[in-house]
mmCIF file with all atom_site columns, C-alpha atoms in Angstrom:
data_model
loop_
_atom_site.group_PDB
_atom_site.id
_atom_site.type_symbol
_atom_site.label_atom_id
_atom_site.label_alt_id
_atom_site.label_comp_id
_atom_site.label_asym_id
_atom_site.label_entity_id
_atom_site.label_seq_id
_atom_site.pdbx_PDB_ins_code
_atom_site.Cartn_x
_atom_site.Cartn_y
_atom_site.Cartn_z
_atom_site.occupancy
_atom_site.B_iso_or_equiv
_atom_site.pdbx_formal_charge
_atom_site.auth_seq_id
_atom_site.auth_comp_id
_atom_site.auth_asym_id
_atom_site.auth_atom_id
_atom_site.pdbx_PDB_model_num
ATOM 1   C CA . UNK A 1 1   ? -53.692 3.564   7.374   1.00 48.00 ? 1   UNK A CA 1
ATOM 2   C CA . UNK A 1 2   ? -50.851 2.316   4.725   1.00 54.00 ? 2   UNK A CA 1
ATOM 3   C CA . UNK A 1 3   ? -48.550 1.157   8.208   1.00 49.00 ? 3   UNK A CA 1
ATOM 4   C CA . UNK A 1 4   ? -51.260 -0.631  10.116  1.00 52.00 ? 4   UNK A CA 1
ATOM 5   C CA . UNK A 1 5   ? -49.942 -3.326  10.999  1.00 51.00 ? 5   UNK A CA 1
ATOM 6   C CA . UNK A 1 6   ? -46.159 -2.558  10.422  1.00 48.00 ? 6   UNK A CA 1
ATOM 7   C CA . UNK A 1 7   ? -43.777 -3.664  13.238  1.00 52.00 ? 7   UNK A CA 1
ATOM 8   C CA . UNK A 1 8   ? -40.497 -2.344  13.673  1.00 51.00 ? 8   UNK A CA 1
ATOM 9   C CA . UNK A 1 9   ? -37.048 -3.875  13.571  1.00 48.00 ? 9   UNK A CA 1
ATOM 10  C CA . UNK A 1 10  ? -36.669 -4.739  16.970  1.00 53.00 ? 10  UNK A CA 1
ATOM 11  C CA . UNK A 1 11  ? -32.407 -5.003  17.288  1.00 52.00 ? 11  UNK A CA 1
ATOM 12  C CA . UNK A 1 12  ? -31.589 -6.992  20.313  1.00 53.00 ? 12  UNK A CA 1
ATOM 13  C CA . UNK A 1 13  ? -29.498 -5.289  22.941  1.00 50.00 ? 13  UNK A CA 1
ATOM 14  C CA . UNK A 1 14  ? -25.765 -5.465  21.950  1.00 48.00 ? 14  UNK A CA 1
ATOM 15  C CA . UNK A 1 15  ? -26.408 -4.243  18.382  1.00 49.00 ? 15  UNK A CA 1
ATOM 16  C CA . UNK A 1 16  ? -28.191 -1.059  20.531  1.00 53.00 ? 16  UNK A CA 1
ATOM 17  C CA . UNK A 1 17  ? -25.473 -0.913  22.570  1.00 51.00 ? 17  UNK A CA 1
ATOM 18  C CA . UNK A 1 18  ? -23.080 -1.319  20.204  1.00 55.00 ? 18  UNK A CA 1
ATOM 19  C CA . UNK A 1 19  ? -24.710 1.245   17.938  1.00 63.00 ? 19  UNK A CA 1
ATOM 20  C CA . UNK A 1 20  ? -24.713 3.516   21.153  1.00 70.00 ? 20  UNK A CA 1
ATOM 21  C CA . UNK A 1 21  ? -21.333 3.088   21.532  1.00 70.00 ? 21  UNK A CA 1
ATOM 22  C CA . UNK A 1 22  ? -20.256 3.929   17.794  1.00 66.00 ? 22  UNK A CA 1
ATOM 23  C CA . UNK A 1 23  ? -22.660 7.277   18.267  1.00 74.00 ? 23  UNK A CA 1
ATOM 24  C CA . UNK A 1 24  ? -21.288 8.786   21.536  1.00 75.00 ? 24  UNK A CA 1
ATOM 25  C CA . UNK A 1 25  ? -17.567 8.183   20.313  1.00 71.00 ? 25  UNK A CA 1
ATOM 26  C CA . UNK A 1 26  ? -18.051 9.816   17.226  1.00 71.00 ? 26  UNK A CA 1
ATOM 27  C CA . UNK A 1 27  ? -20.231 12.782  18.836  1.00 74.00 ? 27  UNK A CA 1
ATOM 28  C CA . UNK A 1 28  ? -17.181 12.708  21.547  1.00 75.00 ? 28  UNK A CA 1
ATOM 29  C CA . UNK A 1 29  ? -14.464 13.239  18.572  1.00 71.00 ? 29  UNK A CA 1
ATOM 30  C CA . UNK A 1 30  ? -16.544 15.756  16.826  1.00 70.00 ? 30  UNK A CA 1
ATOM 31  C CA . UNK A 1 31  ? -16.291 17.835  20.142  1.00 72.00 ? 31  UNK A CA 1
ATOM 32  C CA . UNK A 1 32  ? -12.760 17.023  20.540  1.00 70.00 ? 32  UNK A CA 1
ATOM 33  C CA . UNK A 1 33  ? -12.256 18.227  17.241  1.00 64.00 ? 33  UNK A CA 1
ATOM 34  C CA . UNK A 1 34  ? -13.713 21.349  17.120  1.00 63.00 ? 34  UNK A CA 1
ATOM 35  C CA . UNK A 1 35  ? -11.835 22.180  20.852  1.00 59.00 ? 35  UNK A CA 1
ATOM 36  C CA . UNK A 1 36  ? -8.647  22.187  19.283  1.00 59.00 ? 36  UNK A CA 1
ATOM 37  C CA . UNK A 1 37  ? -10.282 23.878  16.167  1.00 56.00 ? 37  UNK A CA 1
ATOM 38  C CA . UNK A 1 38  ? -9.486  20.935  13.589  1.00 57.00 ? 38  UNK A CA 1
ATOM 39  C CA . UNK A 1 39  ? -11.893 19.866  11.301  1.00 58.00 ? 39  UNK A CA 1
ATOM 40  C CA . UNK A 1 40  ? -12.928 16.822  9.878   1.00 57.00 ? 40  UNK A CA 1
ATOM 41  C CA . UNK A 1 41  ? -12.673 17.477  6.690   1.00 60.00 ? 41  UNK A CA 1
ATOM 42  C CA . UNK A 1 42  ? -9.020  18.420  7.244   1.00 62.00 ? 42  UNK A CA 1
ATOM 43  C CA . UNK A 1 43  ? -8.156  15.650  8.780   1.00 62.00 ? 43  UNK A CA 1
ATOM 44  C CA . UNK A 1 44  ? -9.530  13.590  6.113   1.00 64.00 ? 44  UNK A CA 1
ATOM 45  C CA . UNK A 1 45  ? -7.265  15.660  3.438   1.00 64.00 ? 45  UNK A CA 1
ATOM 46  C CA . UNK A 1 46  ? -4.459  15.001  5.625   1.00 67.00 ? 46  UNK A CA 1
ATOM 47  C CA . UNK A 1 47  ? -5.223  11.377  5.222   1.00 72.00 ? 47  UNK A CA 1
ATOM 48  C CA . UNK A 1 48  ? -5.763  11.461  1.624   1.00 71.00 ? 48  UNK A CA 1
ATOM 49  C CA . UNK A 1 49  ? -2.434  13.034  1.560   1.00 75.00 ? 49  UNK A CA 1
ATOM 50  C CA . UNK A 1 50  ? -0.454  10.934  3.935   1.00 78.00 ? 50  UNK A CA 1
ATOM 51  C CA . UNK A 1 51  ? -1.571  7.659   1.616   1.00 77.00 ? 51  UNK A CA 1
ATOM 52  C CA . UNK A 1 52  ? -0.853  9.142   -1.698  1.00 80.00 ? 52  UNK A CA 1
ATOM 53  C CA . UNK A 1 53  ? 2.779   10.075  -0.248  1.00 82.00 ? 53  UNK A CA 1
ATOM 54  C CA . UNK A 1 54  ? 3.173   6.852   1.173   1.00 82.00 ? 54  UNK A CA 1
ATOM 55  C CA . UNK A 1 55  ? 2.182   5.392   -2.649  1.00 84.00 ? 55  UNK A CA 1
ATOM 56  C CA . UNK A 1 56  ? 4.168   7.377   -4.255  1.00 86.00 ? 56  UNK A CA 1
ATOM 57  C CA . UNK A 1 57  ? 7.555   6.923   -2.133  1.00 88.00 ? 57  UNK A CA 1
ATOM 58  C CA . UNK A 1 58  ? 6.958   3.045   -2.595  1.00 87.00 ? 58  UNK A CA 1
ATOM 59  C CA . UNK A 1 59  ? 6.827   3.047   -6.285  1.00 88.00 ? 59  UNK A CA 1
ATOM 60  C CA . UNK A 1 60  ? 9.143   4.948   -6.685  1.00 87.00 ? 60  UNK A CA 1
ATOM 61  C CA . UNK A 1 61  ? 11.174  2.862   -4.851  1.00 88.00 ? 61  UNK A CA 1
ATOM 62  C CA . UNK A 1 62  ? 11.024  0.135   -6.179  1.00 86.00 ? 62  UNK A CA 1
ATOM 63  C CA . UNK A 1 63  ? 11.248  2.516   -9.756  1.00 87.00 ? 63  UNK A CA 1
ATOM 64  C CA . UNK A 1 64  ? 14.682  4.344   -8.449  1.00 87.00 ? 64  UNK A CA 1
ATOM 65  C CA . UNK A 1 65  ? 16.212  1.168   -7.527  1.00 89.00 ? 65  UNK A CA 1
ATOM 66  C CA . UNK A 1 66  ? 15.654  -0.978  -11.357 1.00 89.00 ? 66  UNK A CA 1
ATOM 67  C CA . UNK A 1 67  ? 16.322  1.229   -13.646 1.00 88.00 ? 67  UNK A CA 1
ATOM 68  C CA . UNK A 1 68  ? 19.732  2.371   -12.825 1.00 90.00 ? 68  UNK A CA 1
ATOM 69  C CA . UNK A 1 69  ? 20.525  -1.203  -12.552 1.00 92.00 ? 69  UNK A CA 1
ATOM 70  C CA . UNK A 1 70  ? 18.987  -1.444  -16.397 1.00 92.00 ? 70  UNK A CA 1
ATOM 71  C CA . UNK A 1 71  ? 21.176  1.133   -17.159 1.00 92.00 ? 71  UNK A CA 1
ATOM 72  C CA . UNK A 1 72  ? 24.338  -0.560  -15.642 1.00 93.00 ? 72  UNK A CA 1
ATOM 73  C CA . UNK A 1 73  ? 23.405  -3.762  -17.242 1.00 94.00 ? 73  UNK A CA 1
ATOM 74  C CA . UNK A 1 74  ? 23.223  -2.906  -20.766 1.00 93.00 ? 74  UNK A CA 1
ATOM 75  C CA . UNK A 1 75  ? 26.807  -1.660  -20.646 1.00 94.00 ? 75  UNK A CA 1
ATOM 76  C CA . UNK A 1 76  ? 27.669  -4.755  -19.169 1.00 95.00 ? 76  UNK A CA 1
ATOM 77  C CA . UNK A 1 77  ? 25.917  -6.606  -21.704 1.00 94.00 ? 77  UNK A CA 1
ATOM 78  C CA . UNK A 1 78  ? 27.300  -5.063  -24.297 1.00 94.00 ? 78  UNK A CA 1
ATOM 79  C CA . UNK A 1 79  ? 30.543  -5.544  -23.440 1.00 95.00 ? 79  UNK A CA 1
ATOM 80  C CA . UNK A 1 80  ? 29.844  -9.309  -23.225 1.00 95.00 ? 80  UNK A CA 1
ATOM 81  C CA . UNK A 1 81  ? 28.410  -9.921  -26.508 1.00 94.00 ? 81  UNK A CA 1
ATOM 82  C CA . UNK A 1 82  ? 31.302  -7.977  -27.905 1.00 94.00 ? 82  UNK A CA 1
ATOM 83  C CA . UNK A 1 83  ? 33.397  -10.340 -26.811 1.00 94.00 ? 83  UNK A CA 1
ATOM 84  C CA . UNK A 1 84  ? 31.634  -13.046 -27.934 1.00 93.00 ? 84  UNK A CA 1
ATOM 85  C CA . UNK A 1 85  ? 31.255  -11.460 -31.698 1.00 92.00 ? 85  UNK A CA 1
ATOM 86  C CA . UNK A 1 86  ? 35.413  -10.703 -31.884 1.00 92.00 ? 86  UNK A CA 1
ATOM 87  C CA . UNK A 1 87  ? 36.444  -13.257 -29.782 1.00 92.00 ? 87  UNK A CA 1
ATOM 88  C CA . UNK A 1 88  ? 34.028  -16.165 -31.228 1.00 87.00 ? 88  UNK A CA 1
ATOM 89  C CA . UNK A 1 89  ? 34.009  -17.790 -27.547 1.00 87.00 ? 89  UNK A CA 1
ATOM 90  C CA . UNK A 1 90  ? 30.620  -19.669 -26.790 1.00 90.00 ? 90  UNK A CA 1
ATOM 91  C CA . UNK A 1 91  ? 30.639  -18.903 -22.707 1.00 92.00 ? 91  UNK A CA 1
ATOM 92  C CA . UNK A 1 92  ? 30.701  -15.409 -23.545 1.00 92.00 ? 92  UNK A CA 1
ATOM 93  C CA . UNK A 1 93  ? 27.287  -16.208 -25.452 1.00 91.00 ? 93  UNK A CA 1
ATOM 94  C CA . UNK A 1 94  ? 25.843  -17.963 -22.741 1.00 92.00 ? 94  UNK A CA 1
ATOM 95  C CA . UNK A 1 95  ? 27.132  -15.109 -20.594 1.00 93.00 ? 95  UNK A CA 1
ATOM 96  C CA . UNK A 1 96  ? 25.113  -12.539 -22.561 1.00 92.00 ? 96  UNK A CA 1
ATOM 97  C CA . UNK A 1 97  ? 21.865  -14.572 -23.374 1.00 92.00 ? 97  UNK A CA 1
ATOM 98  C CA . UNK A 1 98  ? 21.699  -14.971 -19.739 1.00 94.00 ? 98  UNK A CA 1
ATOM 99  C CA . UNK A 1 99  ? 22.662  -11.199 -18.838 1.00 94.00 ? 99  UNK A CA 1
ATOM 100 C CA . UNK A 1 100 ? 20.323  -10.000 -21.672 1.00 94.00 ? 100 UNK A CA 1
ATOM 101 C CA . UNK A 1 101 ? 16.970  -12.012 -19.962 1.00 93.00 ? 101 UNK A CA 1
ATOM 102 C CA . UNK A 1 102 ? 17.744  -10.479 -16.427 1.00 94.00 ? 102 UNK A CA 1
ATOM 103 C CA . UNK A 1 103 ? 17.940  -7.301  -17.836 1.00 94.00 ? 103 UNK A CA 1
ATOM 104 C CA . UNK A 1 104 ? 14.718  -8.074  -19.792 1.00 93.00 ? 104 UNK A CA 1
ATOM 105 C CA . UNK A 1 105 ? 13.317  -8.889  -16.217 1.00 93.00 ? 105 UNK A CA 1
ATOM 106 C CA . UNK A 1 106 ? 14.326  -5.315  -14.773 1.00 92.00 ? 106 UNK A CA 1
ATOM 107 C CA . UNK A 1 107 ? 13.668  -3.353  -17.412 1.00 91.00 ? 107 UNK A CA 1
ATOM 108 C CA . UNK A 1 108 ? 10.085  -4.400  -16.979 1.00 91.00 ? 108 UNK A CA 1
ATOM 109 C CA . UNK A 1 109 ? 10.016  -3.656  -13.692 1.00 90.00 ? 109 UNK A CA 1
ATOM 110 C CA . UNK A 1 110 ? 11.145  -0.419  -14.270 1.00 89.00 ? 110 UNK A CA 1
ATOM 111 C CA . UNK A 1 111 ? 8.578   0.357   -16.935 1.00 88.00 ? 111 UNK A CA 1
ATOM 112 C CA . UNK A 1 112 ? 5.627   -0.861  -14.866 1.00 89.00 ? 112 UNK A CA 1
ATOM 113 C CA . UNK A 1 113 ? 6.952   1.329   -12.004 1.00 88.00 ? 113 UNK A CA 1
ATOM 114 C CA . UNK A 1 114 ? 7.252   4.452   -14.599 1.00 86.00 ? 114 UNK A CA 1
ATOM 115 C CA . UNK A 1 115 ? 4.094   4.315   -15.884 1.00 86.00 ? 115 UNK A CA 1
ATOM 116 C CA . UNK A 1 116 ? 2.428   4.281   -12.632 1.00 88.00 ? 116 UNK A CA 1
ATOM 117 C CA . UNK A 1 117 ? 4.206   6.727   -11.308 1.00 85.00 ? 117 UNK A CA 1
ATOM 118 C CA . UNK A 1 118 ? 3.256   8.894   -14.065 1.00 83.00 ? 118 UNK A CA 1
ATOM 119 C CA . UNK A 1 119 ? -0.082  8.353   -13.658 1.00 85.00 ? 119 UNK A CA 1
ATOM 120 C CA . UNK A 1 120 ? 0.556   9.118   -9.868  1.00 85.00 ? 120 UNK A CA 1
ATOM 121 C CA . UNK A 1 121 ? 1.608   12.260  -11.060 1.00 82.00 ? 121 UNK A CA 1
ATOM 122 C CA . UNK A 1 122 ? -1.577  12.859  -12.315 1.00 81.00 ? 122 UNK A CA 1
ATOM 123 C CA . UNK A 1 123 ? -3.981  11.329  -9.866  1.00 84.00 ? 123 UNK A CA 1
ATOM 124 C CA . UNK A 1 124 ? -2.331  12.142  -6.225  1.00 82.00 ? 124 UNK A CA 1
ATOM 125 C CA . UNK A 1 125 ? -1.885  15.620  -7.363  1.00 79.00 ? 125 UNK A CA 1
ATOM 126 C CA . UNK A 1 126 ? -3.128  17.229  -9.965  1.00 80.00 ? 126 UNK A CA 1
ATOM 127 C CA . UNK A 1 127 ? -3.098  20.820  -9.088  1.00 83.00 ? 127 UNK A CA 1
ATOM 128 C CA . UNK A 1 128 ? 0.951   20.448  -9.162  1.00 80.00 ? 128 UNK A CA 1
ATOM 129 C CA . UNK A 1 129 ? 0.583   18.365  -12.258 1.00 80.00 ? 129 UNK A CA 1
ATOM 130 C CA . UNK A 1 130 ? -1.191  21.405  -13.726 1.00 83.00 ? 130 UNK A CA 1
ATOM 131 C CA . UNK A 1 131 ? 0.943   23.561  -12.527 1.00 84.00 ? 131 UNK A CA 1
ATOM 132 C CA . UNK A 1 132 ? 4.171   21.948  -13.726 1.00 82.00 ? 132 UNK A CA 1
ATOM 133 C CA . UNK A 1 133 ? 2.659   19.700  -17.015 1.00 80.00 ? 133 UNK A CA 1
ATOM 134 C CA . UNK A 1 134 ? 3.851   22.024  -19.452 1.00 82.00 ? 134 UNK A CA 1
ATOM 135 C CA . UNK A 1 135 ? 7.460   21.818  -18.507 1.00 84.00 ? 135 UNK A CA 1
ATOM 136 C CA . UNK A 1 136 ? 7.716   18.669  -17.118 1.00 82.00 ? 136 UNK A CA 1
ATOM 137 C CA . UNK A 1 137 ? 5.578   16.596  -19.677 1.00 81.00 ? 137 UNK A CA 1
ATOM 138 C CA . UNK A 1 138 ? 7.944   17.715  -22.796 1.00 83.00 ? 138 UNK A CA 1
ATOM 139 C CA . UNK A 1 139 ? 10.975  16.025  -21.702 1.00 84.00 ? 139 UNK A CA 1
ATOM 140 C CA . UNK A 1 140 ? 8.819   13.039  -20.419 1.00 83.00 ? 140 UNK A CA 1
ATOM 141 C CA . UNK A 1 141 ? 7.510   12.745  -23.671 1.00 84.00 ? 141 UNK A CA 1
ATOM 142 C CA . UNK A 1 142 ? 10.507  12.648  -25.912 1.00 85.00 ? 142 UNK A CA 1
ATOM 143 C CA . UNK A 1 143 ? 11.493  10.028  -23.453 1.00 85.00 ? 143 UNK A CA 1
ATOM 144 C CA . UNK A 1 144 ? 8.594   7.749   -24.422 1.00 85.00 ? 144 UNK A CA 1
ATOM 145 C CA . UNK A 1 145 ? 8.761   8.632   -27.929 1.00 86.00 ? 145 UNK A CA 1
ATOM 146 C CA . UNK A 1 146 ? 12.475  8.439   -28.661 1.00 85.00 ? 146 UNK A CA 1
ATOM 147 C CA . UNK A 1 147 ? 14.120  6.961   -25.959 1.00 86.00 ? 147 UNK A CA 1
ATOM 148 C CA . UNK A 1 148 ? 12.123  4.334   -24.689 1.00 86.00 ? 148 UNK A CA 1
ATOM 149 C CA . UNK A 1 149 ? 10.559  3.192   -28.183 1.00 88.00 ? 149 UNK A CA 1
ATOM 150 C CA . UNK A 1 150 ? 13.955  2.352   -29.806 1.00 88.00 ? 150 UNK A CA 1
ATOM 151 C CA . UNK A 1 151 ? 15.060  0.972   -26.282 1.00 89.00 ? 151 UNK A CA 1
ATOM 152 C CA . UNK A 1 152 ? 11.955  -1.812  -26.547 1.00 88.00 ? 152 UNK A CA 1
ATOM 153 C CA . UNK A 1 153 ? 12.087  -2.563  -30.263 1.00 91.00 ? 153 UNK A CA 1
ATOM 154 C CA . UNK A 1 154 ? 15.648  -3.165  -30.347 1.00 92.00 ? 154 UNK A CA 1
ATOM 155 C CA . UNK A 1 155 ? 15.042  -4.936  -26.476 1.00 91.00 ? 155 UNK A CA 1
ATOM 156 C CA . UNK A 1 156 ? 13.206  -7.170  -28.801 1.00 92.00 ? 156 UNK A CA 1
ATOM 157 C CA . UNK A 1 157 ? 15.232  -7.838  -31.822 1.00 92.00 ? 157 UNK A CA 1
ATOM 158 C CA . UNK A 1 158 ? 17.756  -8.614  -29.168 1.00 92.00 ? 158 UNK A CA 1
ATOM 159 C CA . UNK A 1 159 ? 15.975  -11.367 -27.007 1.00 91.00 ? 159 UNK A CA 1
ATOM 160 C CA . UNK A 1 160 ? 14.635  -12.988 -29.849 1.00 92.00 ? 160 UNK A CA 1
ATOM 161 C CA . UNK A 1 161 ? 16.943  -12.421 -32.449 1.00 87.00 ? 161 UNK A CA 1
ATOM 162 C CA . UNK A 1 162 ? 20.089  -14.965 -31.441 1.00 87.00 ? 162 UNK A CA 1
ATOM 163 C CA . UNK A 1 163 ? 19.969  -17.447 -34.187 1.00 85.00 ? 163 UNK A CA 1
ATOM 164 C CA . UNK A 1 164 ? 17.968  -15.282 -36.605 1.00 88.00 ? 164 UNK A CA 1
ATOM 165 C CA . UNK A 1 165 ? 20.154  -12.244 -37.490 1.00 90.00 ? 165 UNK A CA 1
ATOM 166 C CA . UNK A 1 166 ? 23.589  -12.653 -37.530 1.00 88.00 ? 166 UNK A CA 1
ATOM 167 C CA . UNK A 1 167 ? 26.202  -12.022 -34.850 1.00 89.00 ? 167 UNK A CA 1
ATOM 168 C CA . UNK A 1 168 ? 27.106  -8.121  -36.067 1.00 91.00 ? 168 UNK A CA 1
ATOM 169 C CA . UNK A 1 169 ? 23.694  -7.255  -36.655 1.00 92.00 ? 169 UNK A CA 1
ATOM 170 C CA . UNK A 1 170 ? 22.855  -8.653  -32.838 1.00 90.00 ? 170 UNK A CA 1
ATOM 171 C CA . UNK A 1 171 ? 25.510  -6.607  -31.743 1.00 93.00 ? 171 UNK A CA 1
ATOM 172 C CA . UNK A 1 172 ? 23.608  -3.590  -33.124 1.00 94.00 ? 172 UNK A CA 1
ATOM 173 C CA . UNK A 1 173 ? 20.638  -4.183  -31.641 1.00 93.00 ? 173 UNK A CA 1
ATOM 174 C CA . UNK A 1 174 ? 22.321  -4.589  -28.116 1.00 94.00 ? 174 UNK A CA 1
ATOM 175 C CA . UNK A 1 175 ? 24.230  -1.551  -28.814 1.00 94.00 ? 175 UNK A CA 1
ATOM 176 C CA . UNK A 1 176 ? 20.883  0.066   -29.971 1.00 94.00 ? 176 UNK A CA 1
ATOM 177 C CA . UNK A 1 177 ? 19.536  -0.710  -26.248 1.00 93.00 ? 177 UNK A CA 1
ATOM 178 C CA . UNK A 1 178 ? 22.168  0.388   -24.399 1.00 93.00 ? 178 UNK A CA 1
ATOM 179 C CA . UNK A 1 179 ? 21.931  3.769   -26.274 1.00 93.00 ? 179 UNK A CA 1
ATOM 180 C CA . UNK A 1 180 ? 18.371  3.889   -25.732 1.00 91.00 ? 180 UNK A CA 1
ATOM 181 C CA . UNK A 1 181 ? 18.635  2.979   -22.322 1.00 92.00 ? 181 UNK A CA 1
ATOM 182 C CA . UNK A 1 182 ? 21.334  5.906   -21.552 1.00 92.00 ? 182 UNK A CA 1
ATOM 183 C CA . UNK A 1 183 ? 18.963  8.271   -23.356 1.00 91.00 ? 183 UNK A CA 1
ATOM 184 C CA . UNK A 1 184 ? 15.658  7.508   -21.283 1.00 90.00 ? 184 UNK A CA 1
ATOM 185 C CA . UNK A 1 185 ? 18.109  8.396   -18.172 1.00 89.00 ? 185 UNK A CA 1
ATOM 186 C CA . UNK A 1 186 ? 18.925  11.574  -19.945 1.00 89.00 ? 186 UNK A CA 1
ATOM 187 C CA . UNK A 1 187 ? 15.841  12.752  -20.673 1.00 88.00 ? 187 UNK A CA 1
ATOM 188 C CA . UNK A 1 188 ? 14.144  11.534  -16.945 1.00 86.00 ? 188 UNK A CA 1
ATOM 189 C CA . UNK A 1 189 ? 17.232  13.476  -15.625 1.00 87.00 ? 189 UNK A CA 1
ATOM 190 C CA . UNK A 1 190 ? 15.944  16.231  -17.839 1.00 86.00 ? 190 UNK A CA 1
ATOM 191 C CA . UNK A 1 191 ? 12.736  16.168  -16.232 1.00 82.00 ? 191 UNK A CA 1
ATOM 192 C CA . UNK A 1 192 ? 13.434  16.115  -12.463 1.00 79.00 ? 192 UNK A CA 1
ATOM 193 C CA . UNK A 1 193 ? 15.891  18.529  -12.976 1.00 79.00 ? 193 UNK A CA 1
ATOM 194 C CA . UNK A 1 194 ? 12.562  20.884  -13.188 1.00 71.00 ? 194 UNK A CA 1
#
C-alpha cells in the first residue's frame, strides 16, 4: 500500500514521559475544574481580564503622573519668560529655554500615554466603549481638536522659535501653551467626569 514501508517517529523515553506527564496534569485540572464547577473558558476570561487591568492601571500611571506635571510647568514657564521679556535678564532666558525642553520631554510622555490609553479604551473593552462612546468620545474629541492641536503648534513655535520671532511674540506662543495645556485638562476632566 501507499505506507509500506513507513516507520514511525520513535520519541525516546523522556519526551514520552514528559508528554505523559503534560497529559495526566492537564486531564487532572480539567477534573479539578469541573469539581468546583469552573470552566476553562472562564478562567481564561478571567485572565484576559486580569492582564488588560493590569495594562491599563500601568499606563495610566505613568499618564496620571506627567501630565499634571505639564500642566504645572507651563505656568511656571510662563512666568519665567515673562520675566525675562519685562525684566530683559538673560538667566531668566536660560531659565525658561531649559524649563520649556523638560516640559517638551513630559508633555510627550503624556501624549504617548494618552493615546494608548485611548486605544485601551477600545481594545480591553469594547462592550463598555460601546456603551459609553457616544458620551465619552465628544469631550475627548474637542480635546484633540482644540485643545491639544493649539497646545502642539504653539509647543512648537515655542521650542524653536527663540531667536526667530521676537521676545513678545515668544511670549504668546508660551502663553498659547499654557492655555492649551489648561484646556486639554478641562476637557479630560470633562470626560471622566462621565
Amino acid at each position: 500500500g501507499i505506507n509500506a514501508g513507513w516507520k514511525p517517529f520513535k520519541r525516546n523515553a523522556r519526551a514520552q514521559l514528559c508528554g505523559e506527564f503534560w497529559k495526566k496534569l492537564r486531564c487532572f485540572l480539567i477534573k479539578v475544574f469541573h469539581k468546583i464547577k469552573i470552566s476553562v473558558e472562564l478562567i481564561r476570561l478571567w485572565n484576559r481580564i486580569f492582564l488588560s487591568r493590569i495594562q491599563f492601571a500601568l499606563t495610566a500611571g505613568f499618564h496620571f503622573l506627567f501630565p499634571p506635571i505639564s500642566i504645572g510647568l507651563s505656568v511656571f514657564v510662563l512666568i519665567v519668560e515673562a520675566l525675562w521679556v519685562y525684566r530683559g535678564d538673560q538667566t531668566y532666558k536660560r531659565a525658561a529655554k531649559f524649563f520649556l525642553k523638560l516640559f517638551s520631554i513630559i508633555f510627550a510622555v503624556g501624549v504617548v500615554t494618552g493615546i494608548v490609553l485611548e486605544f485601551e479604551f477600545g481594545t480591553n473593552w469594547p462592550i463598555y466603549s460601546k456603551f459609553v462612546g457616544d458620551v465619552f468620545g465628544g469631550p475627548l474629541a474637542i480635546e484633540a481638536l482644540f485643545a491639544f492641536f493649539m497646545e502642539s503648534v504653539f509647543l512648537g513655535v515655542a521650542v524653536w522659535g527663540w531667536d526667530k520671532i521676537g521676545k513678545k511674540k515668544h511670549l504668546l506662543a508660551t502663553l498659547l501653551v499654557c492655555v492649551g495645556t489648561h484646556l486639554s485638562a478641562v476637557w479630560i476632566i470633562a470626560a471622566n467626569s462621565f
